[in-house]
Amino acid sequence: MDKKQTLKEIRERVKSNCANDSTGHDWNHINRVRQNAIKIAKTEGGDIFIIELAALLHDVEDWKSTNAGSGLVNKLLKDVNIDEESSKKINDIISKISFKGVNHDDKMDTVEGKIVQDADRLDALGATGIIRSVLYGASNGIPLYDPLIKPDPNASAEKIKRSTTINHFYEKLLLLKDRMNTATAKRMAVEKHAFMELFLKQFYREWET
Ligand code: ADP
Ligand code: NI
């Protein structure tokens, strides 16, 4: 299979696999990560084939349910006859992509990894990031806000998963701008970061009236 055909096949398989997702890992998220990764690669370089495949597959086993740890990523890669070296690169990116708190080592070794991680994180920011957080909170039965629970910027991955939606901004979202790997993504994060700050300011004003 040529590269174009391989990407098309994986795109279709991933799309149909995440059709019913309600955890913030639906096709819209995957496709935005894919598009942002391609955009960042235009200025930052890297192997675009690896970048697009890793972006497409990055949440396949993180669909918070049945697919986690199922080996589905490797099954999909095997079905399209990906070579061993590319498969290793893609698996390496996926294993390190998530933000698991500031004390967790999530450093990427390759330019491809840096780009896909940035693209995933950009989609956690801005108006889209706010909507995804609200959806995540709602589908996991998490309270929106409790002024008595203070946010913990050093929170572990386990704690981050369960925090109130408003505290999630301080435990992850507002920390991402300064943790982007590439200069291109850093620039793209600025406006999204400012919008979240504005959103929080307005939210507190409305809460207090
Ligand atoms: P990603 O696809 O960026 O790796 P995750 O799997 O960590 O994201 O989470 C899915 C979405 O839910 C992200 O937008 C993330 O910021 C958000 N999220 C994670 N934990 C919480 C939480 N406790 N409250 C609100 N939103 C959350
Ligand atoms: Ni993601």
JSON list of C-alpha atoms and ligand atoms in Angstrom, two decimals:
[
{"chain": "A", "resi": 1, "resn": "MET", "atom": "CA", "xyz": [0.00, 0.00, 0.00]},
{"chain": "A", "resi": 2, "resn": "ASP", "atom": "CA", "xyz": [1.39, 3.45, -0.80]},
{"chain": "A", "resi": 3, "resn": "LYS", "atom": "CA", "xyz": [1.54, 6.16, 1.84]},
{"chain": "A", "resi": 4, "resn": "LYS", "atom": "CA", "xyz": [-1.49, 8.07, 0.54]},
{"chain": "A", "resi": 5, "resn": "GLN", "atom": "CA", "xyz": [-3.58, 4.90, 0.54]},
{"chain": "A", "resi": 6, "resn": "THR", "atom": "CA", "xyz": [-2.34, 3.93, 4.00]},
{"chain": "A", "resi": 7, "resn": "LEU", "atom": "CA", "xyz": [-3.36, 7.30, 5.44]},
{"chain": "A", "resi": 8, "resn": "LYS", "atom": "CA", "xyz": [-6.78, 7.10, 3.79]},
{"chain": "A", "resi": 9, "resn": "GLU", "atom": "CA", "xyz": [-7.37, 3.60, 5.19]},
{"chain": "A", "resi": 10, "resn": "ILE", "atom": "CA", "xyz": [-6.32, 4.59, 8.73]},
{"chain": "A", "resi": 11, "resn": "ARG", "atom": "CA", "xyz": [-8.39, 7.79, 8.52]},
{"chain": "A", "resi": 12, "resn": "GLU", "atom": "CA", "xyz": [-11.48, 5.80, 7.67]},
{"chain": "A", "resi": 13, "resn": "ARG", "atom": "CA", "xyz": [-10.90, 3.11, 10.31]},
{"chain": "A", "resi": 14, "resn": "VAL", "atom": "CA", "xyz": [-10.27, 5.69, 13.06]},
{"chain": "A", "resi": 15, "resn": "LYS", "atom": "CA", "xyz": [-13.28, 7.74, 12.02]},
{"chain": "A", "resi": 16, "resn": "SER", "atom": "CA", "xyz": [-15.66, 4.81, 12.23]},
{"chain": "A", "resi": 17, "resn": "ASN", "atom": "CA", "xyz": [-14.12, 3.64, 15.52]},
{"chain": "A", "resi": 18, "resn": "CYS", "atom": "CA", "xyz": [-14.68, 6.91, 17.34]},
{"chain": "A", "resi": 19, "resn": "ALA", "atom": "CA", "xyz": [-18.05, 7.78, 15.84]},
{"chain": "A", "resi": 20, "resn": "ASN", "atom": "CA", "xyz": [-19.96, 7.40, 19.11]},
{"chain": "A", "resi": 21, "resn": "ASP", "atom": "CA", "xyz": [-17.39, 8.89, 21.45]},
{"chain": "A", "resi": 22, "resn": "SER", "atom": "CA", "xyz": [-18.63, 11.39, 24.05]},
{"chain": "A", "resi": 23, "resn": "THR", "atom": "CA", "xyz": [-15.44, 11.81, 26.10]},
{"chain": "A", "resi": 24, "resn": "GLY", "atom": "CA", "xyz": [-13.86, 14.57, 23.99]},
{"chain": "A", "resi": 25, "resn": "HIS", "atom": "CA", "xyz": [-12.03, 12.13, 21.72]},
{"chain": "A", "resi": 26, "resn": "ASP", "atom": "CA", "xyz": [-14.48, 12.17, 18.85]},
{"chain": "A", "resi": 27, "resn": "TRP", "atom": "CA", "xyz": [-13.52, 12.50, 15.18]},
{"chain": "A", "resi": 28, "resn": "ASN", "atom": "CA", "xyz": [-13.66, 16.31, 15.40]},
{"chain": "A", "resi": 29, "resn": "HIS", "atom": "CA", "xyz": [-10.88, 16.24, 18.00]},
{"chain": "A", "resi": 30, "resn": "ILE", "atom": "CA", "xyz": [-8.79, 13.72, 16.11]},
{"chain": "A", "resi": 31, "resn": "ASN", "atom": "CA", "xyz": [-9.18, 15.62, 12.84]},
{"chain": "A", "resi": 32, "resn": "ARG", "atom": "CA", "xyz": [-8.28, 18.97, 14.44]},
{"chain": "A", "resi": 33, "resn": "VAL", "atom": "CA", "xyz": [-5.16, 17.41, 15.96]},
{"chain": "A", "resi": 34, "resn": "ARG", "atom": "CA", "xyz": [-4.30, 15.97, 12.55]},
{"chain": "A", "resi": 35, "resn": "GLN", "atom": "CA", "xyz": [-4.81, 19.33, 10.80]},
{"chain": "A", "resi": 36, "resn": "ASN", "atom": "CA", "xyz": [-2.90, 21.32, 13.43]},
{"chain": "A", "resi": 37, "resn": "ALA", "atom": "CA", "xyz": [-0.04, 18.82, 13.32]},
{"chain": "A", "resi": 38, "resn": "ILE", "atom": "CA", "xyz": [0.20, 19.16, 9.53]},
{"chain": "A", "resi": 39, "resn": "LYS", "atom": "CA", "xyz": [0.11, 22.95, 9.88]},
{"chain": "A", "resi": 40, "resn": "ILE", "atom": "CA", "xyz": [2.87, 22.99, 12.53]},
{"chain": "A", "resi": 41, "resn": "ALA", "atom": "CA", "xyz": [4.99, 20.60, 10.44]},
{"chain": "A", "resi": 42, "resn": "LYS", "atom": "CA", "xyz": [4.96, 23.09, 7.56]},
{"chain": "A", "resi": 43, "resn": "THR", "atom": "CA", "xyz": [7.25, 25.36, 9.59]},
{"chain": "A", "resi": 44, "resn": "GLU", "atom": "CA", "xyz": [8.87, 22.86, 11.97]},
{"chain": "A", "resi": 45, "resn": "GLY", "atom": "CA", "xyz": [9.64, 20.01, 9.57]},
{"chain": "A", "resi": 46, "resn": "GLY", "atom": "CA", "xyz": [9.53, 16.29, 10.46]},
{"chain": "A", "resi": 47, "resn": "ASP", "atom": "CA", "xyz": [8.30, 13.18, 8.65]},
{"chain": "A", "resi": 48, "resn": "ILE", "atom": "CA", "xyz": [4.73, 14.07, 7.67]},
{"chain": "A", "resi": 49, "resn": "PHE", "atom": "CA", "xyz": [3.70, 10.41, 7.23]},
{"chain": "A", "resi": 50, "resn": "ILE", "atom": "CA", "xyz": [4.64, 9.56, 10.82]},
{"chain": "A", "resi": 51, "resn": "ILE", "atom": "CA", "xyz": [3.09, 12.82, 12.06]},
{"chain": "A", "resi": 52, "resn": "GLU", "atom": "CA", "xyz": [-0.27, 12.20, 10.41]},
{"chain": "A", "resi": 53, "resn": "LEU", "atom": "CA", "xyz": [-0.46, 8.56, 11.49]},
{"chain": "A", "resi": 54, "resn": "ALA", "atom": "CA", "xyz": [0.45, 9.37, 15.09]},
{"chain": "A", "resi": 55, "resn": "ALA", "atom": "CA", "xyz": [-2.12, 12.19, 15.16]},
{"chain": "A", "resi": 56, "resn": "LEU", "atom": "CA", "xyz": [-4.82, 9.87, 13.80]},
{"chain": "A", "resi": 57, "resn": "LEU", "atom": "CA", "xyz": [-4.00, 7.08, 16.25]},
{"chain": "A", "resi": 58, "resn": "HIS", "atom": "CA", "xyz": [-3.09, 9.06, 19.38]},
{"chain": "A", "resi": 59, "resn": "ASP", "atom": "CA", "xyz": [-6.40, 8.55, 21.21]},
{"chain": "A", "resi": 60, "resn": "VAL", "atom": "CA", "xyz": [-7.45, 5.18, 19.79]},
{"chain": "A", "resi": 61, "resn": "GLU", "atom": "CA", "xyz": [-6.60, 3.34, 23.00]},
{"chain": "A", "resi": 62, "resn": "ASP", "atom": "CA", "xyz": [-7.47, 6.28, 25.23]},
{"chain": "A", "resi": 63, "resn": "TRP", "atom": "CA", "xyz": [-11.17, 6.23, 24.48]},
{"chain": "A", "resi": 64, "resn": "LYS", "atom": "CA", "xyz": [-11.58, 5.82, 28.21]},
{"chain": "A", "resi": 65, "resn": "SER", "atom": "CA", "xyz": [-13.40, 2.60, 27.78]},
{"chain": "A", "resi": 66, "resn": "THR", "atom": "CA", "xyz": [-13.18, -0.70, 26.03]},
{"chain": "A", "resi": 67, "resn": "ASN", "atom": "CA", "xyz": [-10.30, 0.14, 23.68]},
{"chain": "A", "resi": 68, "resn": "ALA", "atom": "CA", "xyz": [-7.75, 1.04, 26.36]},
{"chain": "A", "resi": 69, "resn": "GLY", "atom": "CA", "xyz": [-4.91, -1.50, 26.32]},
{"chain": "A", "resi": 70, "resn": "SER", "atom": "CA", "xyz": [-6.66, -3.52, 23.62]},
{"chain": "A", "resi": 71, "resn": "GLY", "atom": "CA", "xyz": [-3.76, -3.49, 21.15]},
{"chain": "A", "resi": 72, "resn": "LEU", "atom": "CA", "xyz": [-6.00, -1.85, 18.55]},
{"chain": "A", "resi": 73, "resn": "VAL", "atom": "CA", "xyz": [-3.28, 0.62, 17.46]},
{"chain": "A", "resi": 74, "resn": "ASN", "atom": "CA", "xyz": [-0.92, -2.19, 16.54]},
{"chain": "A", "resi": 75, "resn": "LYS", "atom": "CA", "xyz": [-3.70, -4.12, 14.89]},
{"chain": "A", "resi": 76, "resn": "LEU", "atom": "CA", "xyz": [-4.53, -1.13, 12.66]},
{"chain": "A", "resi": 77, "resn": "LEU", "atom": "CA", "xyz": [-0.84, -0.59, 11.84]},
{"chain": "A", "resi": 78, "resn": "LYS", "atom": "CA", "xyz": [-0.41, -4.26, 11.01]},
{"chain": "A", "resi": 79, "resn": "ASP", "atom": "CA", "xyz": [-3.48, -4.26, 8.77]},
{"chain": "A", "resi": 80, "resn": "VAL", "atom": "CA", "xyz": [-1.87, -1.59, 6.58]},
{"chain": "A", "resi": 81, "resn": "ASN", "atom": "CA", "xyz": [1.55, -3.30, 6.64]},
{"chain": "A", "resi": 82, "resn": "ILE", "atom": "CA", "xyz": [3.46, -0.53, 8.38]},
{"chain": "A", "resi": 83, "resn": "ASP", "atom": "CA", "xyz": [7.18, -1.25, 8.72]},
{"chain": "A", "resi": 84, "resn": "GLU", "atom": "CA", "xyz": [8.68, -2.03, 12.13]},
{"chain": "A", "resi": 85, "resn": "GLU", "atom": "CA", "xyz": [10.63, 1.23, 12.46]},
{"chain": "A", "resi": 86, "resn": "SER", "atom": "CA", "xyz": [7.66, 3.50, 11.69]},
{"chain": "A", "resi": 87, "resn": "SER", "atom": "CA", "xyz": [5.44, 1.47, 13.99]},
{"chain": "A", "resi": 88, "resn": "LYS", "atom": "CA", "xyz": [7.91, 1.93, 16.84]},
{"chain": "A", "resi": 89, "resn": "LYS", "atom": "CA", "xyz": [8.10, 5.68, 16.25]},
{"chain": "A", "resi": 90, "resn": "ILE", "atom": "CA", "xyz": [4.31, 6.00, 16.27]},
{"chain": "A", "resi": 91, "resn": "ASN", "atom": "CA", "xyz": [3.90, 3.89, 19.43]},
{"chain": "A", "resi": 92, "resn": "ASP", "atom": "CA", "xyz": [6.57, 5.92, 21.16]},
{"chain": "A", "resi": 93, "resn": "ILE", "atom": "CA", "xyz": [4.74, 9.18, 20.38]},
{"chain": "A", "resi": 94, "resn": "ILE", "atom": "CA", "xyz": [1.40, 7.80, 21.58]},
{"chain": "A", "resi": 95, "resn": "SER", "atom": "CA", "xyz": [2.88, 6.49, 24.84]},
{"chain": "A", "resi": 96, "resn": "LYS", "atom": "CA", "xyz": [4.26, 9.90, 25.81]},
{"chain": "A", "resi": 97, "resn": "ILE", "atom": "CA", "xyz": [1.69, 12.29, 24.38]},
{"chain": "A", "resi": 98, "resn": "SER", "atom": "CA", "xyz": [-0.56, 12.87, 27.39]},
{"chain": "A", "resi": 99, "resn": "PHE", "atom": "CA", "xyz": [-0.23, 15.58, 29.96]},
{"chain": "A", "resi": 100, "resn": "LYS", "atom": "CA", "xyz": [-0.05, 13.76, 33.29]},
{"chain": "A", "resi": 101, "resn": "GLY", "atom": "CA", "xyz": [0.77, 16.68, 35.54]},
{"chain": "A", "resi": 102, "resn": "VAL", "atom": "CA", "xyz": [3.82, 18.95, 35.75]},
{"chain": "A", "resi": 103, "resn": "ASN", "atom": "CA", "xyz": [5.83, 16.34, 37.67]},
{"chain": "A", "resi": 104, "resn": "HIS", "atom": "CA", "xyz": [5.46, 13.66, 35.01]},
{"chain": "A", "resi": 105, "resn": "ASP", "atom": "CA", "xyz": [8.18, 13.36, 32.36]},
{"chain": "A", "resi": 106, "resn": "ASP", "atom": "CA", "xyz": [6.46, 13.71, 28.99]},
{"chain": "A", "resi": 107, "resn": "LYS", "atom": "CA", "xyz": [9.42, 14.93, 26.95]},
{"chain": "A", "resi": 108, "resn": "MET", "atom": "CA", "xyz": [9.39, 13.88, 23.32]},
{"chain": "A", "resi": 109, "resn": "ASP", "atom": "CA", "xyz": [12.66, 12.77, 21.69]},
{"chain": "A", "resi": 110, "resn": "THR", "atom": "CA", "xyz": [11.67, 13.35, 18.06]},
{"chain": "A", "resi": 111, "resn": "VAL", "atom": "CA", "xyz": [10.46, 16.37, 16.11]},
{"chain": "A", "resi": 112, "resn": "GLU", "atom": "CA", "xyz": [7.44, 14.29, 15.02]},
{"chain": "A", "resi": 113, "resn": "GLY", "atom": "CA", "xyz": [6.56, 13.63, 18.68]},
{"chain": "A", "resi": 114, "resn": "LYS", "atom": "CA", "xyz": [7.00, 17.27, 19.62]},
{"chain": "A", "resi": 115, "resn": "ILE", "atom": "CA", "xyz": [4.63, 18.35, 16.85]},
{"chain": "A", "resi": 116, "resn": "VAL", "atom": "CA", "xyz": [1.86, 15.83, 17.55]},
{"chain": "A", "resi": 117, "resn": "GLN", "atom": "CA", "xyz": [2.01, 16.51, 21.29]},
{"chain": "A", "resi": 118, "resn": "ASP", "atom": "CA", "xyz": [1.70, 20.25, 20.62]},
{"chain": "A", "resi": 119, "resn": "ALA", "atom": "CA", "xyz": [-1.21, 19.71, 18.22]},
{"chain": "A", "resi": 120, "resn": "ASP", "atom": "CA", "xyz": [-3.07, 17.59, 20.81]},
{"chain": "A", "resi": 121, "resn": "ARG", "atom": "CA", "xyz": [-2.47, 20.21, 23.50]},
{"chain": "A", "resi": 122, "resn": "LEU", "atom": "CA", "xyz": [-3.61, 23.09, 21.29]},
{"chain": "A", "resi": 123, "resn": "ASP", "atom": "CA", "xyz": [-6.97, 21.34, 21.04]},
{"chain": "A", "resi": 124, "resn": "ALA", "atom": "CA", "xyz": [-7.30, 21.40, 24.82]},
{"chain": "A", "resi": 125, "resn": "LEU", "atom": "CA", "xyz": [-7.10, 25.22, 24.73]},
{"chain": "A", "resi": 126, "resn": "GLY", "atom": "CA", "xyz": [-9.36, 28.09, 23.70]},
{"chain": "A", "resi": 127, "resn": "ALA", "atom": "CA", "xyz": [-13.10, 27.91, 23.01]},
{"chain": "A", "resi": 128, "resn": "THR", "atom": "CA", "xyz": [-12.73, 24.30, 21.83]},
{"chain": "A", "resi": 129, "resn": "GLY", "atom": "CA", "xyz": [-10.83, 23.39, 24.97]},
{"chain": "A", "resi": 130, "resn": "ILE", "atom": "CA", "xyz": [-13.52, 24.97, 27.16]},
{"chain": "A", "resi": 131, "resn": "ILE", "atom": "CA", "xyz": [-16.25, 23.00, 25.39]},
{"chain": "A", "resi": 132, "resn": "ARG", "atom": "CA", "xyz": [-14.27, 19.75, 25.62]},
{"chain": "A", "resi": 133, "resn": "SER", "atom": "CA", "xyz": [-13.72, 20.27, 29.34]},
{"chain": "A", "resi": 134, "resn": "VAL", "atom": "CA", "xyz": [-17.40, 20.89, 29.96]},
{"chain": "A", "resi": 135, "resn": "LEU", "atom": "CA", "xyz": [-18.29, 17.79, 27.92]},
{"chain": "A", "resi": 136, "resn": "TYR", "atom": "CA", "xyz": [-15.71, 15.72, 29.81]},
{"chain": "A", "resi": 137, "resn": "GLY", "atom": "CA", "xyz": [-17.06, 16.94, 33.17]},
{"chain": "A", "resi": 138, "resn": "ALA", "atom": "CA", "xyz": [-20.66, 16.27, 32.16]},
{"chain": "A", "resi": 139, "resn": "SER", "atom": "CA", "xyz": [-19.98, 12.79, 30.82]},
{"chain": "A", "resi": 140, "resn": "ASN", "atom": "CA", "xyz": [-17.95, 11.85, 33.92]},
{"chain": "A", "resi": 141, "resn": "GLY", "atom": "CA", "xyz": [-20.34, 13.29, 36.50]},
{"chain": "A", "resi": 142, "resn": "ILE", "atom": "CA", "xyz": [-17.79, 15.88, 37.66]},
{"chain": "A", "resi": 143, "resn": "PRO", "atom": "CA", "xyz": [-18.99, 19.10, 39.36]},
{"chain": "A", "resi": 144, "resn": "LEU", "atom": "CA", "xyz": [-18.47, 22.29, 37.37]},
{"chain": "A", "resi": 145, "resn": "TYR", "atom": "CA", "xyz": [-17.15, 24.39, 40.25]},
{"chain": "A", "resi": 146, "resn": "ASP", "atom": "CA", "xyz": [-16.74, 24.30, 44.01]},
{"chain": "A", "resi": 147, "resn": "PRO", "atom": "CA", "xyz": [-15.04, 27.39, 45.51]},
{"chain": "A", "resi": 148, "resn": "LEU", "atom": "CA", "xyz": [-14.11, 25.36, 48.60]},
{"chain": "A", "resi": 149, "resn": "ILE", "atom": "CA", "xyz": [-11.91, 22.99, 46.57]},
{"chain": "A", "resi": 150, "resn": "LYS", "atom": "CA", "xyz": [-8.67, 24.78, 45.72]},
{"chain": "A", "resi": 151, "resn": "PRO", "atom": "CA", "xyz": [-6.86, 23.87, 42.49]},
{"chain": "A", "resi": 152, "resn": "ASP", "atom": "CA", "xyz": [-3.51, 22.08, 42.79]},
{"chain": "A", "resi": 153, "resn": "PRO", "atom": "CA", "xyz": [-1.06, 23.05, 40.00]},
{"chain": "A", "resi": 154, "resn": "ASN", "atom": "CA", "xyz": [1.09, 20.04, 41.00]},
{"chain": "A", "resi": 155, "resn": "ALA", "atom": "CA", "xyz": [-1.81, 17.59, 40.69]},
{"chain": "A", "resi": 156, "resn": "SER", "atom": "CA", "xyz": [-1.04, 14.04, 39.54]},
{"chain": "A", "resi": 157, "resn": "ALA", "atom": "CA", "xyz": [-2.72, 12.48, 36.49]},
{"chain": "A", "resi": 158, "resn": "GLU", "atom": "CA", "xyz": [-5.15, 10.61, 38.72]},
{"chain": "A", "resi": 159, "resn": "LYS", "atom": "CA", "xyz": [-6.15, 13.80, 40.51]},
{"chain": "A", "resi": 160, "resn": "ILE", "atom": "CA", "xyz": [-6.43, 15.84, 37.30]},
{"chain": "A", "resi": 161, "resn": "LYS", "atom": "CA", "xyz": [-8.92, 13.34, 35.89]},
{"chain": "A", "resi": 162, "resn": "ARG", "atom": "CA", "xyz": [-11.31, 13.91, 38.80]},
{"chain": "A", "resi": 163, "resn": "SER", "atom": "CA", "xyz": [-10.97, 17.65, 39.44]},
{"chain": "A", "resi": 164, "resn": "THR", "atom": "CA", "xyz": [-13.82, 20.10, 38.99]},
{"chain": "A", "resi": 165, "resn": "THR", "atom": "CA", "xyz": [-14.07, 21.58, 35.51]},
{"chain": "A", "resi": 166, "resn": "ILE", "atom": "CA", "xyz": [-12.99, 25.05, 36.71]},
{"chain": "A", "resi": 167, "resn": "ASN", "atom": "CA", "xyz": [-10.02, 23.61, 38.63]},
{"chain": "A", "resi": 168, "resn": "HIS", "atom": "CA", "xyz": [-9.00, 21.77, 35.45]},
{"chain": "A", "resi": 169, "resn": "PHE", "atom": "CA", "xyz": [-7.99, 25.13, 33.98]},
{"chain": "A", "resi": 170, "resn": "TYR", "atom": "CA", "xyz": [-5.38, 25.62, 36.75]},
{"chain": "A", "resi": 171, "resn": "GLU", "atom": "CA", "xyz": [-4.22, 22.01, 36.84]},
{"chain": "A", "resi": 172, "resn": "LYS", "atom": "CA", "xyz": [-3.74, 21.61, 33.10]},
{"chain": "A", "resi": 173, "resn": "LEU", "atom": "CA", "xyz": [-5.14, 24.05, 30.55]},
{"chain": "A", "resi": 174, "resn": "LEU", "atom": "CA", "xyz": [-3.44, 27.28, 31.70]},
{"chain": "A", "resi": 175, "resn": "LEU", "atom": "CA", "xyz": [-0.12, 25.42, 32.14]},
{"chain": "A", "resi": 176, "resn": "LEU", "atom": "CA", "xyz": [0.08, 24.23, 28.54]},
{"chain": "A", "resi": 177, "resn": "LYS", "atom": "CA", "xyz": [1.03, 27.49, 26.77]},
{"chain": "A", "resi": 178, "resn": "ASP", "atom": "CA", "xyz": [4.48, 27.57, 28.36]},
{"chain": "A", "resi": 179, "resn": "ARG", "atom": "CA", "xyz": [5.00, 23.84, 27.85]},
{"chain": "A", "resi": 180, "resn": "MET", "atom": "CA", "xyz": [4.62, 23.78, 24.06]},
{"chain": "A", "resi": 181, "resn": "ASN", "atom": "CA", "xyz": [7.60, 22.16, 22.33]},
{"chain": "A", "resi": 182, "resn": "THR", "atom": "CA", "xyz": [7.67, 24.18, 19.12]},
{"chain": "A", "resi": 183, "resn": "ALA", "atom": "CA", "xyz": [7.81, 27.93, 18.49]},
{"chain": "A", "resi": 184, "resn": "THR", "atom": "CA", "xyz": [4.93, 27.61, 16.00]},
{"chain": "A", "resi": 185, "resn": "ALA", "atom": "CA", "xyz": [2.59, 25.99, 18.56]},
{"chain": "A", "resi": 186, "resn": "LYS", "atom": "CA", "xyz": [3.65, 28.51, 21.21]},
{"chain": "A", "resi": 187, "resn": "ARG", "atom": "CA", "xyz": [2.45, 31.27, 18.92]},
{"chain": "A", "resi": 188, "resn": "MET", "atom": "CA", "xyz": [-0.81, 29.44, 18.18]},
{"chain": "A", "resi": 189, "resn": "ALA", "atom": "CA", "xyz": [-1.43, 28.97, 21.93]},
{"chain": "A", "resi": 190, "resn": "VAL", "atom": "CA", "xyz": [-1.26, 32.66, 22.88]},
{"chain": "A", "resi": 191, "resn": "GLU", "atom": "CA", "xyz": [-4.73, 33.71, 21.67]},
{"chain": "A", "resi": 192, "resn": "LYS", "atom": "CA", "xyz": [-6.37, 30.53, 22.99]},
{"chain": "A", "resi": 193, "resn": "HIS", "atom": "CA", "xyz": [-4.76, 31.07, 26.40]},
{"chain": "A", "resi": 194, "resn": "ALA", "atom": "CA", "xyz": [-5.96, 34.69, 26.57]},
{"chain": "A", "resi": 195, "resn": "PHE", "atom": "CA", "xyz": [-9.50, 33.60, 25.67]},
{"chain": "A", "resi": 196, "resn": "MET", "atom": "CA", "xyz": [-9.57, 31.09, 28.55]},
{"chain": "A", "resi": 197, "resn": "GLU", "atom": "CA", "xyz": [-8.41, 33.79, 30.98]},
{"chain": "A", "resi": 198, "resn": "LEU", "atom": "CA", "xyz": [-11.19, 36.06, 29.76]},
{"chain": "A", "resi": 199, "resn": "PHE", "atom": "CA", "xyz": [-13.70, 33.22, 30.10]},
{"chain": "A", "resi": 200, "resn": "LEU", "atom": "CA", "xyz": [-12.65, 32.58, 33.71]},
{"chain": "A", "resi": 201, "resn": "LYS", "atom": "CA", "xyz": [-12.85, 36.27, 34.58]},
{"chain": "A", "resi": 202, "resn": "GLN", "atom": "CA", "xyz": [-16.40, 36.46, 33.23]},
{"chain": "A", "resi": 203, "resn": "PHE", "atom": "CA", "xyz": [-17.35, 33.17, 34.92]},
{"chain": "A", "resi": 204, "resn": "TYR", "atom": "CA", "xyz": [-16.33, 34.49, 38.38]},
{"chain": "A", "resi": 205, "resn": "ARG", "atom": "CA", "xyz": [-18.19, 37.75, 37.77]},
{"chain": "A", "resi": 206, "resn": "GLU", "atom": "CA", "xyz": [-21.36, 35.84, 36.98]},
{"chain": "A", "resi": 207, "resn": "TRP", "atom": "CA", "xyz": [-20.85, 33.40, 39.89]},
{"chain": "A", "resi": 208, "resn": "GLU", "atom": "CA", "xyz": [-20.58, 36.24, 42.38]},
{"chain": "A", "resi": 209, "resn": "THR", "atom": "CA", "xyz": [-23.63, 38.24, 41.29]},
{"chain": "B", "resi": 1, "resn": "ADP", "atom": "P1", "xyz": [-6.29, 14.75, 25.34]},
{"chain": "B", "resi": 1, "resn": "ADP", "atom": "O1", "xyz": [-7.07, 14.27, 24.18]},
{"chain": "B", "resi": 1, "resn": "ADP", "atom": "O2", "xyz": [-5.93, 16.21, 25.20]},
{"chain": "B", "resi": 1, "resn": "ADP", "atom": "O3", "xyz": [-5.11, 13.90, 25.70]},
{"chain": "B", "resi": 1, "resn": "ADP", "atom": "P2", "xyz": [-7.61, 13.84, 27.84]},
{"chain": "B", "resi": 1, "resn": "ADP", "atom": "O4", "xyz": [-7.83, 12.44, 27.43]},
{"chain": "B", "resi": 1, "resn": "ADP", "atom": "O5", "xyz": [-6.65, 14.04, 28.97]},
{"chain": "B", "resi": 1, "resn": "ADP", "atom": "O6", "xyz": [-7.23, 14.79, 26.61]},
{"chain": "B", "resi": 1, "resn": "ADP", "atom": "O7", "xyz": [-9.00, 14.50, 28.22]},
{"chain": "B", "resi": 1, "resn": "ADP", "atom": "C1", "xyz": [-10.03, 14.77, 27.27]},
{"chain": "B", "resi": 1, "resn": "ADP", "atom": "C2", "xyz": [-10.54, 16.20, 27.42]},
{"chain": "B", "resi": 1, "resn": "ADP", "atom": "O8", "xyz": [-11.11, 16.39, 28.70]},
{"chain": "B", "resi": 1, "resn": "ADP", "atom": "C3", "xyz": [-9.42, 17.26, 27.31]},
{"chain": "B", "resi": 1, "resn": "ADP", "atom": "O9", "xyz": [-9.93, 18.41, 26.67]},
{"chain": "B", "resi": 1, "resn": "ADP", "atom": "C4", "xyz": [-9.08, 17.55, 28.76]},
{"chain": "B", "resi": 1, "resn": "ADP", "atom": "O10", "xyz": [-8.49, 18.81, 28.95]},
{"chain": "B", "resi": 1, "resn": "ADP", "atom": "C5", "xyz": [-10.44, 17.40, 29.42]},
{"chain": "B", "resi": 1, "resn": "ADP", "atom": "N1", "xyz": [-10.37, 16.99, 30.84]},
{"chain": "B", "resi": 1, "resn": "ADP", "atom": "C6", "xyz": [-9.59, 16.07, 31.40]},
{"chain": "B", "resi": 1, "resn": "ADP", "atom": "N2", "xyz": [-9.80, 16.00, 32.76]},
{"chain": "B", "resi": 1, "resn": "ADP", "atom": "C7", "xyz": [-10.75, 16.92, 33.02]},
{"chain": "B", "resi": 1, "resn": "ADP", "atom": "C8", "xyz": [-11.44, 17.36, 34.21]},
{"chain": "B", "resi": 1, "resn": "ADP", "atom": "N3", "xyz": [-11.16, 16.84, 35.41]},
{"chain": "B", "resi": 1, "resn": "ADP", "atom": "N4", "xyz": [-12.39, 18.30, 34.09]},
{"chain": "B", "resi": 1, "resn": "ADP", "atom": "C9", "xyz": [-12.69, 18.84, 32.88]},
{"chain": "B", "resi": 1, "resn": "ADP", "atom": "N5", "xyz": [-12.09, 18.49, 31.73]},
{"chain": "B", "resi": 1, "resn": "ADP", "atom": "C10", "xyz": [-11.15, 17.53, 31.79]},
{"chain": "B", "resi": 2, "resn": "NI", "atom": "NI", "xyz": [-6.19, 13.86, 22.09]}
]
